[in-house]
Tab-separated table of C-alpha atoms and ligand atoms in Angstrom:
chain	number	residue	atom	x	y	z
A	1	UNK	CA	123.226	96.679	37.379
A	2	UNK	CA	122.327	99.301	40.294
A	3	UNK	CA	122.552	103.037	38.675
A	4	UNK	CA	123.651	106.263	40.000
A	5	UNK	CA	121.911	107.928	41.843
A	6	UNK	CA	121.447	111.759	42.970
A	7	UNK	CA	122.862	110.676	46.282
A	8	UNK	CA	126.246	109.384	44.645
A	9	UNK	CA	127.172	112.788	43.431
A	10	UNK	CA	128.841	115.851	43.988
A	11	UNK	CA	126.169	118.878	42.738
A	12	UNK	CA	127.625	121.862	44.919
A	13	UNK	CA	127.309	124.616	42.191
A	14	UNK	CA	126.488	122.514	39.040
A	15	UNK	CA	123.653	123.429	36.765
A	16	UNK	CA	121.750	120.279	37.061
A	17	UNK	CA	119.415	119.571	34.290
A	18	UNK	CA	116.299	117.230	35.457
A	19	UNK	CA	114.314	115.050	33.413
A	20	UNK	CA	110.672	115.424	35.079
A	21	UNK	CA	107.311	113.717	34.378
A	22	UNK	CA	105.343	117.108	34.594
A	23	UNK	CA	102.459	115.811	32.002
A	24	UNK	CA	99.808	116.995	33.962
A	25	UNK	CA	96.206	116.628	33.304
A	26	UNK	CA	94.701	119.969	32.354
A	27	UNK	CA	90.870	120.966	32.540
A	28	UNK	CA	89.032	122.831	29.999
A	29	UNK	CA	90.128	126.200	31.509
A	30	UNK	CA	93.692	124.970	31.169
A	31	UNK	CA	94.002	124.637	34.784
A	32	UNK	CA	95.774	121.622	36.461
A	33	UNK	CA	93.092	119.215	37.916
A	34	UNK	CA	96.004	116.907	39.454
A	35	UNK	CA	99.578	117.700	40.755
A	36	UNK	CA	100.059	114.433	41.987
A	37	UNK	CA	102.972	114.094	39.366
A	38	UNK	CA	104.353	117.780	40.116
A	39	UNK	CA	104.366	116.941	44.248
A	40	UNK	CA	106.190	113.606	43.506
A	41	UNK	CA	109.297	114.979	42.087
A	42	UNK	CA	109.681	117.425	45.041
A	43	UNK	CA	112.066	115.525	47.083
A	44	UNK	CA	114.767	115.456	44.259
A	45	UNK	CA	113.777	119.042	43.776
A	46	UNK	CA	114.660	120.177	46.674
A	47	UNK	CA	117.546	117.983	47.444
A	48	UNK	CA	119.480	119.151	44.570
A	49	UNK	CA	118.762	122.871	45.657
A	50	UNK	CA	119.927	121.691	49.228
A	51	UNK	CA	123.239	120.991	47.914
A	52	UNK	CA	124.140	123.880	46.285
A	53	UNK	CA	123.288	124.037	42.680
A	54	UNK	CA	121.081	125.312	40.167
A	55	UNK	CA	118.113	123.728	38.911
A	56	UNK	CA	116.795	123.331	35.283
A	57	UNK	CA	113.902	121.691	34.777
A	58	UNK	CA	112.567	120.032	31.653
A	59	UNK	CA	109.721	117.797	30.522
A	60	UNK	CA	106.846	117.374	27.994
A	61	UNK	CA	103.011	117.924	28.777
A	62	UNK	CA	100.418	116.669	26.387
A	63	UNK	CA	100.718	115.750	22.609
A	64	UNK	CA	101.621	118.492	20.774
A	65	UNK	CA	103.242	116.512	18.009
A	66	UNK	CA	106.294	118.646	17.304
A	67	UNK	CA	104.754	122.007	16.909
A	68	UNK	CA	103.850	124.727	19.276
A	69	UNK	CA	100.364	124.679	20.986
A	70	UNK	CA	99.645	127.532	23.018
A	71	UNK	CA	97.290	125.679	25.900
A	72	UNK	CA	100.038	123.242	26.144
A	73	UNK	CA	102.771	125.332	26.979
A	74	UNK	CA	104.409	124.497	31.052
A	75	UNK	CA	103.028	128.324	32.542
A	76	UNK	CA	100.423	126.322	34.679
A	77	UNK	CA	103.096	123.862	35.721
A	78	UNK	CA	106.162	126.761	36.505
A	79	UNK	CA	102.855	128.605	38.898
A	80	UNK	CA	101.712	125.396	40.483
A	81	UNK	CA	105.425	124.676	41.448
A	82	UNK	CA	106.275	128.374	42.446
A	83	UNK	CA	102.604	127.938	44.606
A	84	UNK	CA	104.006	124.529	46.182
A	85	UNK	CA	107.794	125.744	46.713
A	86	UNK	CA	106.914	129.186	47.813
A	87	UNK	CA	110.079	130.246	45.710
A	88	UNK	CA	110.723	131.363	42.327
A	89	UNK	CA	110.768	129.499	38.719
A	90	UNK	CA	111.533	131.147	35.833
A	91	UNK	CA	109.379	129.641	33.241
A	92	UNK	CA	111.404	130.057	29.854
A	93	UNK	CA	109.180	129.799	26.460
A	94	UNK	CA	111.290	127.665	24.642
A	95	UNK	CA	113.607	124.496	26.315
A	96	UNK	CA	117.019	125.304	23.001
A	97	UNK	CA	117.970	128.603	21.573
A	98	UNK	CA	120.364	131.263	22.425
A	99	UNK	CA	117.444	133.158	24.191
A	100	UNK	CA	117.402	129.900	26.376
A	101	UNK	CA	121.352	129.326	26.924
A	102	UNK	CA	121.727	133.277	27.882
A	103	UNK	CA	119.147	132.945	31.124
A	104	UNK	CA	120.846	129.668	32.077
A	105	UNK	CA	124.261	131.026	32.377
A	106	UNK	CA	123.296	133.504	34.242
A	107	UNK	CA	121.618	131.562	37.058
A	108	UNK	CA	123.136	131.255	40.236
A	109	UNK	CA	122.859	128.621	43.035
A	110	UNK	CA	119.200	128.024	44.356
A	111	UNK	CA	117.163	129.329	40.965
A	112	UNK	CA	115.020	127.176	39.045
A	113	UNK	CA	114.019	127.299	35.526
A	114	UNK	CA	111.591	125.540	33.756
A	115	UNK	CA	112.049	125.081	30.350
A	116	UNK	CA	109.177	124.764	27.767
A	117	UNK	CA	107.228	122.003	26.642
A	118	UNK	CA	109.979	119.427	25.033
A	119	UNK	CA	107.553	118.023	22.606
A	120	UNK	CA	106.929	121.416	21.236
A	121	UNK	CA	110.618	120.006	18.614
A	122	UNK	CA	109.438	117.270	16.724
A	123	UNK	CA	113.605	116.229	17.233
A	124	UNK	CA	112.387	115.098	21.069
A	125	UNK	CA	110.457	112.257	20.105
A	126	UNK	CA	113.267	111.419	17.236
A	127	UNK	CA	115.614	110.965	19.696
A	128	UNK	CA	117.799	113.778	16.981
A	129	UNK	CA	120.998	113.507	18.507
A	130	UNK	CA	121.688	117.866	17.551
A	131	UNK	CA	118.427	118.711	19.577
A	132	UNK	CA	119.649	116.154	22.643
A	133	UNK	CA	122.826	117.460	22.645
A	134	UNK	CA	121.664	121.395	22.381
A	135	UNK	CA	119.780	120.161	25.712
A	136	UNK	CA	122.375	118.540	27.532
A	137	UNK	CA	125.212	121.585	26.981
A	138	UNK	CA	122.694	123.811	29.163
A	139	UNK	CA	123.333	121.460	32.413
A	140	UNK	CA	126.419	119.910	34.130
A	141	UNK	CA	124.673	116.761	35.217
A	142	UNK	CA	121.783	115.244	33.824
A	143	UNK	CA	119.176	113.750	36.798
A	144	UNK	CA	116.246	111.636	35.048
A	145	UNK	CA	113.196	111.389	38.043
A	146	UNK	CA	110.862	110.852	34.657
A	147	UNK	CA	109.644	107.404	35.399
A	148	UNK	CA	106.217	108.166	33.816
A	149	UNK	CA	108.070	108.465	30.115
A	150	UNK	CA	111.124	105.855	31.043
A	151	UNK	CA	109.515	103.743	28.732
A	152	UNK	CA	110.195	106.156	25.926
A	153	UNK	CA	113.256	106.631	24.215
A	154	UNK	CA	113.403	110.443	23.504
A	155	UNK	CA	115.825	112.969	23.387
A	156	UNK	CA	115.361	114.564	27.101
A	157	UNK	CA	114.961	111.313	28.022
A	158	UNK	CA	117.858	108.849	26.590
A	159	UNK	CA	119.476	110.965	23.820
A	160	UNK	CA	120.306	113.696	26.646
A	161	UNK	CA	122.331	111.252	28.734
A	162	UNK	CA	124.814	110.413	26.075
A	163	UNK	CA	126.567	113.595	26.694
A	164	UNK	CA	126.332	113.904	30.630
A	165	UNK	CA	127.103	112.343	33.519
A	166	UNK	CA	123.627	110.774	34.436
A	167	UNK	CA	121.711	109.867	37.512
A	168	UNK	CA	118.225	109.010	38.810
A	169	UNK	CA	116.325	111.024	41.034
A	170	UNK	CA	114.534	110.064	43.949
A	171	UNK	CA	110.940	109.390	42.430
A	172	UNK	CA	112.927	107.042	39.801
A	173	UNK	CA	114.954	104.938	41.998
A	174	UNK	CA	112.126	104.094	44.287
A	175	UNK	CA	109.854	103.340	41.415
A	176	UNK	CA	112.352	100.686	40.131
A	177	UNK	CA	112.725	99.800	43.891
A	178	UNK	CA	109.546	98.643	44.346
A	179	UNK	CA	108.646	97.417	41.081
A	180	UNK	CA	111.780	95.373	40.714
A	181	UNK	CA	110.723	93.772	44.625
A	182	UNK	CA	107.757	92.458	43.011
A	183	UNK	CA	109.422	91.461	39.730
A	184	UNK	CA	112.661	89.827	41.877
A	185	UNK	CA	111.752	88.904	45.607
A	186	UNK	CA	107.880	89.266	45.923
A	187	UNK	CA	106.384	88.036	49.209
A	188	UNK	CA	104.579	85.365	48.409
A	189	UNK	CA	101.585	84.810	47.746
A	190	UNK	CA	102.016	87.334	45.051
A	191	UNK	CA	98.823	87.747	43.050
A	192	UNK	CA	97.918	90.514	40.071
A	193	UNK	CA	94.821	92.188	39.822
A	194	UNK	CA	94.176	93.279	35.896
A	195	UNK	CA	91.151	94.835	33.882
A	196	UNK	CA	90.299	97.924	31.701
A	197	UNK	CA	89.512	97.396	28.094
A	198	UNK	CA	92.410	96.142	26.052
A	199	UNK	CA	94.271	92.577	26.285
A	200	UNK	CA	96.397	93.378	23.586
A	201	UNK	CA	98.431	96.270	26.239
A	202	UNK	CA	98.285	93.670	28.411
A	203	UNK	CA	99.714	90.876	26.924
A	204	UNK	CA	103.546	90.883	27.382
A	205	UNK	CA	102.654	91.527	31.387
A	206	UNK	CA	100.135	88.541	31.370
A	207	UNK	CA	102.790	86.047	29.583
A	208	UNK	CA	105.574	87.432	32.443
A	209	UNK	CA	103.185	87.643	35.440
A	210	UNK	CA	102.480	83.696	34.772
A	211	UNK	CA	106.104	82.895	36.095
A	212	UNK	CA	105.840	84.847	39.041
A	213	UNK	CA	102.304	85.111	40.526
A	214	UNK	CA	100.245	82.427	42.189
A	215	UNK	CA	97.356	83.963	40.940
A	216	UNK	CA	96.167	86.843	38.361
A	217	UNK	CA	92.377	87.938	38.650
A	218	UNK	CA	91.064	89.429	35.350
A	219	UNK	CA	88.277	91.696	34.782
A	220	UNK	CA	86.846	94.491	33.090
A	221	UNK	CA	86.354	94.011	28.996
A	222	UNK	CA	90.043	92.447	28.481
A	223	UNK	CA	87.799	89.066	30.782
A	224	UNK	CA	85.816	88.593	28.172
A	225	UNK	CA	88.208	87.879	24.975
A	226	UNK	CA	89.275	85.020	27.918
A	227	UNK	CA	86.061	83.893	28.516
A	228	UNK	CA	85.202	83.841	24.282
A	229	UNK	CA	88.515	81.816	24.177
A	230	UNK	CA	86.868	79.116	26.766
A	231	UNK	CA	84.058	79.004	24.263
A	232	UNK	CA	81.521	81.347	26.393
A	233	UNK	CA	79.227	83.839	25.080
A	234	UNK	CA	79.704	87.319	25.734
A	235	UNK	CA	76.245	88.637	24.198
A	236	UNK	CA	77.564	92.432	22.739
A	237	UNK	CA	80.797	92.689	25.220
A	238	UNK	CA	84.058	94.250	24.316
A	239	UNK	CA	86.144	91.339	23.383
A	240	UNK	CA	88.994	91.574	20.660
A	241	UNK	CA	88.795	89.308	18.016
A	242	UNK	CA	92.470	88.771	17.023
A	243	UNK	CA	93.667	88.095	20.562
A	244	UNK	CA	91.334	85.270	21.298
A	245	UNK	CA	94.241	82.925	20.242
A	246	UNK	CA	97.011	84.453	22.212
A	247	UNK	CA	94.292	84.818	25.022
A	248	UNK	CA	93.730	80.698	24.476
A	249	UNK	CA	97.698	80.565	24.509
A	250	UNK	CA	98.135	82.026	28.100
A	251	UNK	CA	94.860	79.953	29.924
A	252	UNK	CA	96.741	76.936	28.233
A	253	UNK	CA	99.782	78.175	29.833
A	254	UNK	CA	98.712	78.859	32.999
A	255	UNK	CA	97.294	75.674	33.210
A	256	UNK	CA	100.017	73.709	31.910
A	257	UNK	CA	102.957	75.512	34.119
A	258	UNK	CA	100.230	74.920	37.189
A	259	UNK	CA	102.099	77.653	39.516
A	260	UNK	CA	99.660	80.079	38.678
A	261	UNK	CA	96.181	80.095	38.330
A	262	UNK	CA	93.796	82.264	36.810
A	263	UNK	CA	90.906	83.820	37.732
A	264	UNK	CA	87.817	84.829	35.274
A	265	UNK	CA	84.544	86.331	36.468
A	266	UNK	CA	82.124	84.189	37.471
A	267	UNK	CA	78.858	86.297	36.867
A	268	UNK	CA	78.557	90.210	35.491
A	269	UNK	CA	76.132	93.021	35.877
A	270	UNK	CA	74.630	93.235	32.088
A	271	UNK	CA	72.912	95.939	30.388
A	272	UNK	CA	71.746	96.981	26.804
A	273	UNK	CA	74.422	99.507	26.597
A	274	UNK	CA	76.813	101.561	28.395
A	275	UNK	CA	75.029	104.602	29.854
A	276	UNK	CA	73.965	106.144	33.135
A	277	UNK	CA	70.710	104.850	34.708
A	278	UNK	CA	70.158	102.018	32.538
A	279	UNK	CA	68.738	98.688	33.533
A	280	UNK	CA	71.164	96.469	34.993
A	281	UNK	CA	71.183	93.004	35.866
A	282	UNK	CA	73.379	90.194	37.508
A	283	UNK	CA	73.673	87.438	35.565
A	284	UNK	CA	75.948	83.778	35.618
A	285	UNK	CA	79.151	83.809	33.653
A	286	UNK	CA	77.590	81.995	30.749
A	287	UNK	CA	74.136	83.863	31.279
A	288	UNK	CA	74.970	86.946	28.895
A	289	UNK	CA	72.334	86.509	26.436
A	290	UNK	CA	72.915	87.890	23.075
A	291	UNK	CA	71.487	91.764	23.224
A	292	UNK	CA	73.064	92.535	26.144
A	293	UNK	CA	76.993	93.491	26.917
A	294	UNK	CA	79.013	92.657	30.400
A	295	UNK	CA	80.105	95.808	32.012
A	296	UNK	CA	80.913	95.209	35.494
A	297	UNK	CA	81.942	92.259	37.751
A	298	UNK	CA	79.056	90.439	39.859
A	299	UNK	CA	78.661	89.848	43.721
A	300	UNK	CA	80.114	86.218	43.463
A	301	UNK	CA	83.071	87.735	41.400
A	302	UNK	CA	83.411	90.473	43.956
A	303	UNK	CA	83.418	87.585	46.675
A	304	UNK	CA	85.921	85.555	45.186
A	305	UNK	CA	88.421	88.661	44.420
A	306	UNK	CA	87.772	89.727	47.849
A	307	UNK	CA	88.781	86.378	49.281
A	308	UNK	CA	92.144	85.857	47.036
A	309	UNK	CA	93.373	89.317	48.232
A	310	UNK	CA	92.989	88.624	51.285
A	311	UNK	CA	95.040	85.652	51.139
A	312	UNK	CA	98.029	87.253	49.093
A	313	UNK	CA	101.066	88.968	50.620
A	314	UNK	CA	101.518	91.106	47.358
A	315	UNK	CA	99.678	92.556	45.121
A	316	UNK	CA	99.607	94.781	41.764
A	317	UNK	CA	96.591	96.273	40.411
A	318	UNK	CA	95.908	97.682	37.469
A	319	UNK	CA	93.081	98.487	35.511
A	320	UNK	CA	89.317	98.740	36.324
A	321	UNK	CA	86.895	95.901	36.710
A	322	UNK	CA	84.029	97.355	34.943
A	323	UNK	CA	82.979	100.981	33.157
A	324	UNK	CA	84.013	102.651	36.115
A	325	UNK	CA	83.233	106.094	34.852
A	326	UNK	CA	79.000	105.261	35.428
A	327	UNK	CA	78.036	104.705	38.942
A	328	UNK	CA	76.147	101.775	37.906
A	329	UNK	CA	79.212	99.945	36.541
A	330	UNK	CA	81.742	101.211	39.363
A	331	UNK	CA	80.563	98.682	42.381
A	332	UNK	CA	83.510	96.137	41.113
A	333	UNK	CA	86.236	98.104	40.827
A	334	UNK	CA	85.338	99.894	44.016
A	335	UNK	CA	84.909	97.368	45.946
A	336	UNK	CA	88.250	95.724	44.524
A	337	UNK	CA	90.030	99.432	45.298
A	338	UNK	CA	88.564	99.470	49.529
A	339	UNK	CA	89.415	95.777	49.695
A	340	UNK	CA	93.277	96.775	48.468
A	341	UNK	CA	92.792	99.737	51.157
A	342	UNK	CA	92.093	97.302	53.977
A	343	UNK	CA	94.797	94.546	52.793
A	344	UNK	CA	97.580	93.488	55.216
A	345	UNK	CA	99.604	92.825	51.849
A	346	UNK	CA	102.015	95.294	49.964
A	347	UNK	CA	99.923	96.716	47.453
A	348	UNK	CA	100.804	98.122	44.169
A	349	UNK	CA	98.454	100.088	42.108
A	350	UNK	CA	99.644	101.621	38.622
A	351	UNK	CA	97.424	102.840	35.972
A	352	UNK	CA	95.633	106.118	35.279
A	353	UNK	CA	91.962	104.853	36.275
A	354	UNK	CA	92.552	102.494	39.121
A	355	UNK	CA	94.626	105.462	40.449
A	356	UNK	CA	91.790	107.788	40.035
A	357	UNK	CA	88.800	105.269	41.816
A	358	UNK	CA	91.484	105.118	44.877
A	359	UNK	CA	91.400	109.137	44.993
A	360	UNK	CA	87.187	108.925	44.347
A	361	UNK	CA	87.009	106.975	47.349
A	362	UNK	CA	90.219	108.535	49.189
A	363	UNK	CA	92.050	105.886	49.684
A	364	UNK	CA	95.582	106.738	48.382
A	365	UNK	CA	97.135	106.649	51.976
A	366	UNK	CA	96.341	103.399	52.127
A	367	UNK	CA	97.916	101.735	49.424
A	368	UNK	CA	101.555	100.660	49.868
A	369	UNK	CA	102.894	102.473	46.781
A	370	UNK	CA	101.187	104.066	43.781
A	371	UNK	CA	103.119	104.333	40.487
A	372	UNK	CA	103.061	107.510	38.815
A	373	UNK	CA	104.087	105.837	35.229
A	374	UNK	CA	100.988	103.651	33.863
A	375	UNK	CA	102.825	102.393	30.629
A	376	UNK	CA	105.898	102.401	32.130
A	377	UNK	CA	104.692	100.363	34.943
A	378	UNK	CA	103.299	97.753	32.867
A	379	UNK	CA	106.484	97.862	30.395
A	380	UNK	CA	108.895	97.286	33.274
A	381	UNK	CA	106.900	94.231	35.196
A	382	UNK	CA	107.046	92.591	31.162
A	383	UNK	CA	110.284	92.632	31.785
A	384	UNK	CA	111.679	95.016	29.578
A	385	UNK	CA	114.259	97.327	29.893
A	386	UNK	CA	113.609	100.629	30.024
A	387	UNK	CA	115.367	102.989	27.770
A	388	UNK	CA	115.505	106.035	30.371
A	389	UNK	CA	116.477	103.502	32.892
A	390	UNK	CA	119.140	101.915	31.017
A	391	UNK	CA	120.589	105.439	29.555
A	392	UNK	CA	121.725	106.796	32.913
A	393	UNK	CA	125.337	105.566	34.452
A	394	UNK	CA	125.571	102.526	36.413
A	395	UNK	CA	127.375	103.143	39.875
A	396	UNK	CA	131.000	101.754	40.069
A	397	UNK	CA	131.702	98.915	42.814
A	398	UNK	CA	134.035	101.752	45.090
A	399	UNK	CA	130.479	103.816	44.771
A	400	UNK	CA	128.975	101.059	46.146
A	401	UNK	CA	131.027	100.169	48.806
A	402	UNK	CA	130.562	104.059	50.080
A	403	UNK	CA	133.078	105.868	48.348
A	404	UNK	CA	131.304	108.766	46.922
A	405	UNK	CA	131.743	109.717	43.432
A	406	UNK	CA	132.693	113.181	43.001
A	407	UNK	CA	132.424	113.330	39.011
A	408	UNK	CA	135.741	115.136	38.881
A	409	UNK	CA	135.814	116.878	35.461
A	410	UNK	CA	132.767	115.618	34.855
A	411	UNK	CA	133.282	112.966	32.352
A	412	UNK	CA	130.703	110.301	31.339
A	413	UNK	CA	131.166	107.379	33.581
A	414	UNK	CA	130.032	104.228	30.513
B	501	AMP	P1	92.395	100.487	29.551
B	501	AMP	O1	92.779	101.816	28.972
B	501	AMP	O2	92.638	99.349	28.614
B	501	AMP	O3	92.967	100.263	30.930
B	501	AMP	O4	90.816	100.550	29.724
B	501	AMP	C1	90.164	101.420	30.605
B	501	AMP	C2	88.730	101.531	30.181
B	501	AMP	O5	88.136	100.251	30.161
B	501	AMP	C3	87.845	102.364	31.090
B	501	AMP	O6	87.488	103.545	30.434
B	501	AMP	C4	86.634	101.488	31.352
B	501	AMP	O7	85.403	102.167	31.216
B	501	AMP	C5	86.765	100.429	30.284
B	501	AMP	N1	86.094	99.175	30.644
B	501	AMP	C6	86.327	98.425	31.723
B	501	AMP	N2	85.490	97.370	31.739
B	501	AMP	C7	84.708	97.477	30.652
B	501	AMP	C8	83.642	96.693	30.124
B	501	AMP	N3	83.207	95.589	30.747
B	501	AMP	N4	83.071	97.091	28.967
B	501	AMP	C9	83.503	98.209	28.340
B	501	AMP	N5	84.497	98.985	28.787
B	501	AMP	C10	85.108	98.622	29.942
């Protein structure tokens, strides 16, 4: 069911209280290294400021497990955001309290406050119902443009739209937008591209993907508990023992259901271990002898991924194809990431580290849409439902047909 969104309603002088994903990475000085998450939720920023109202801003940074930690708190976050706005924000050190409810009341249309760190109360990631309410009496409306934590059900996050009207922000809805195109109405060929280390946080995409995509390329270490599962050596290669069945389960799958096919690597570059200016060589899929370990895709591999994508009409990516962090390990995934670049196809990349080898090589601009919520991604294209998604109000039929809402008296809407 579609939800509300900021567009649908009225927020000339409300106090609007927005959910944002502002869990930046921080370097060792404690400055931020990336924005990219602060940037995205501009538009909604400064739409609701547009239209009148006040602007309270809350969201979690880190994992400070439910207790205060000084280089965690969101002073970095209120600069960078003051820096980028060229206005004001009144960074507050704590996001409940009376200290807390005093400033908000007395803000006036067009001032911003950010709150503090939300995980600083163990109660936000209890979902306490006392703590989600304390947050929700400090706003009007409630505008969640978290997508990065809409897989989460915490209290800024779900518990907080129980008691307000609730809507999605900007960076939300067309996160949903395009990830529910490729879930719902992909053009087709539709192919996914997956690696990185772990099959088991892939597994619940791999078993959904098989219904929808006409072809799913694996690499990185997750390739080789599928290739162990077809019976091949993998010499010293990350592979996880326990998913080798469920791994069996899906190639059975996929080769039973016959609309989708997929792809293993057919040779590797090898070395004795993981570390910069080893040894490498390329070797066949089944040539991994037993000292070595697998830690990047080969030139036929490389070939064959190359030729797939440029057959397909969409594409998600996520995940890298070898250790991507060592230059001698990175050719795969980079050449995967400038092949994406060039595509014709809509291309959809989600995932902390293929995100980061498309800024290495400076190639953002040229993907179709990059996902700001890794997990989240992955959770939604499983299928699930996610709980921040679900929590906020679903927009009435005369909403949809053009009559505005106006949230008169501001009752919950479900
Ligand atoms: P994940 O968090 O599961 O997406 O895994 C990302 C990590 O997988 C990166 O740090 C990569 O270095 C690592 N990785 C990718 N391919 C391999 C491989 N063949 N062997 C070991 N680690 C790998």
């Amino acid at each position: 069911m579609e939800k509300l969104s900021i567009e649908d309603i009225e927020l000339k002088d409300k106090k609007v209280l927005m959910r944002v994903d502002f869990n930046v990475p921080l370097n060792k000085e404690g400055k931020i290294s990336d924005d990219t998450r602060i940037r995205a939720s501009l538009p909604s920023i400064k739409y609701i400021l547009d239209k009148g109202a006040s602007l309270i801003l809350i969201s979690h940074l880190g994992r400070p497990k439910g207790k205060v930690v000084e280089e965690l708190r969101m002073n970095p976050v209120a600069h960078r955001l003051e820096e980028i706005l060229q206005k004001r924000v009144l960074k507050l050190n704590d996001c409940v309290g009376e200290k807390v409810r005093e400033t908000i009341e007395k803000m006036e249309k067009g001032d911003i406050v950010l709150l503090e760190n939300t995980r600083f109360h163990k109660e936000e990631e209890e979902n306490d119902p006392h703590f989600a309410k304390e947050l929700a009496d400090l706003g009007d409306i409630f505008v969640n443009d978290a997508f990065g934590t809409a897989h989460r059900s915490h209290a800024s996050t779900v518990g907080v739209a129980k008691f307000l009207p609730s809507a999605m922000g900007f960076l939300m809805k067309k996160e949903i937008k395009v990830l529910g195109k490729i879930l719902t109405s992909p053009d087709v060929p539709f192919i996914a591209i997956l690696g990185g280390a772990k099959v088991s946080d892939k597994i619940g995409l791999l078993c959904n993907l098989l219904d929808k995509c006409e072809s799913i390329l694996i690499g990185g270490a997750m390739s080789y508990t599928f290739l162990k599962a077809k019976g091949i050596d993998v010499g010293k290669s990350l592979w996880e023992k326990n998913k080798i069945d469920e791994a069996k389960r899906i190639l059975e799958d996929a080769h039973r259901n016959k609309r989708c096919k997929i792809f293993l690597p057919l040779d590797h570059i090898v070395a004795k271990k993981a570390e910069e200016e080893i040894d490498t060589k390329s070797v066949k899929q089944n040539g991994i002898s037993s000292d070595y370990m697998a830690l990047d895709i080969g030139p036929e591999t490389i070939k064959l991924f190359k030729r797939i994508i440029n057959e397909a009409k969409t594409i998600f990516w996520n995940g890298p194809m070898g250790v991507f962090e060592i230059k001698e390990f990175a050719k795969g995934t980079e050449a995967i990431a400038k092949e994406l670049a060039n595509s014709k196809a809509s291309v959809v990349v989600g995932g902390g580290d293929s995100i980061a080898v498309l800024k290495r090589l400076d190639l953002e601009d040229k993907i179709t849409f990059i996902s700001t919520g890794g997990g989240a991604s992955l959770k939604f294209l499983e299928g699930r439902v996610l709980p921040g998604v679900e929590a906020i109000n679903v927009k009435r039929e005369r909403q949809k047909t053009g009559l505005k809402n106006r949230i008169k008296g501001l009752k919950k809407q479900d």
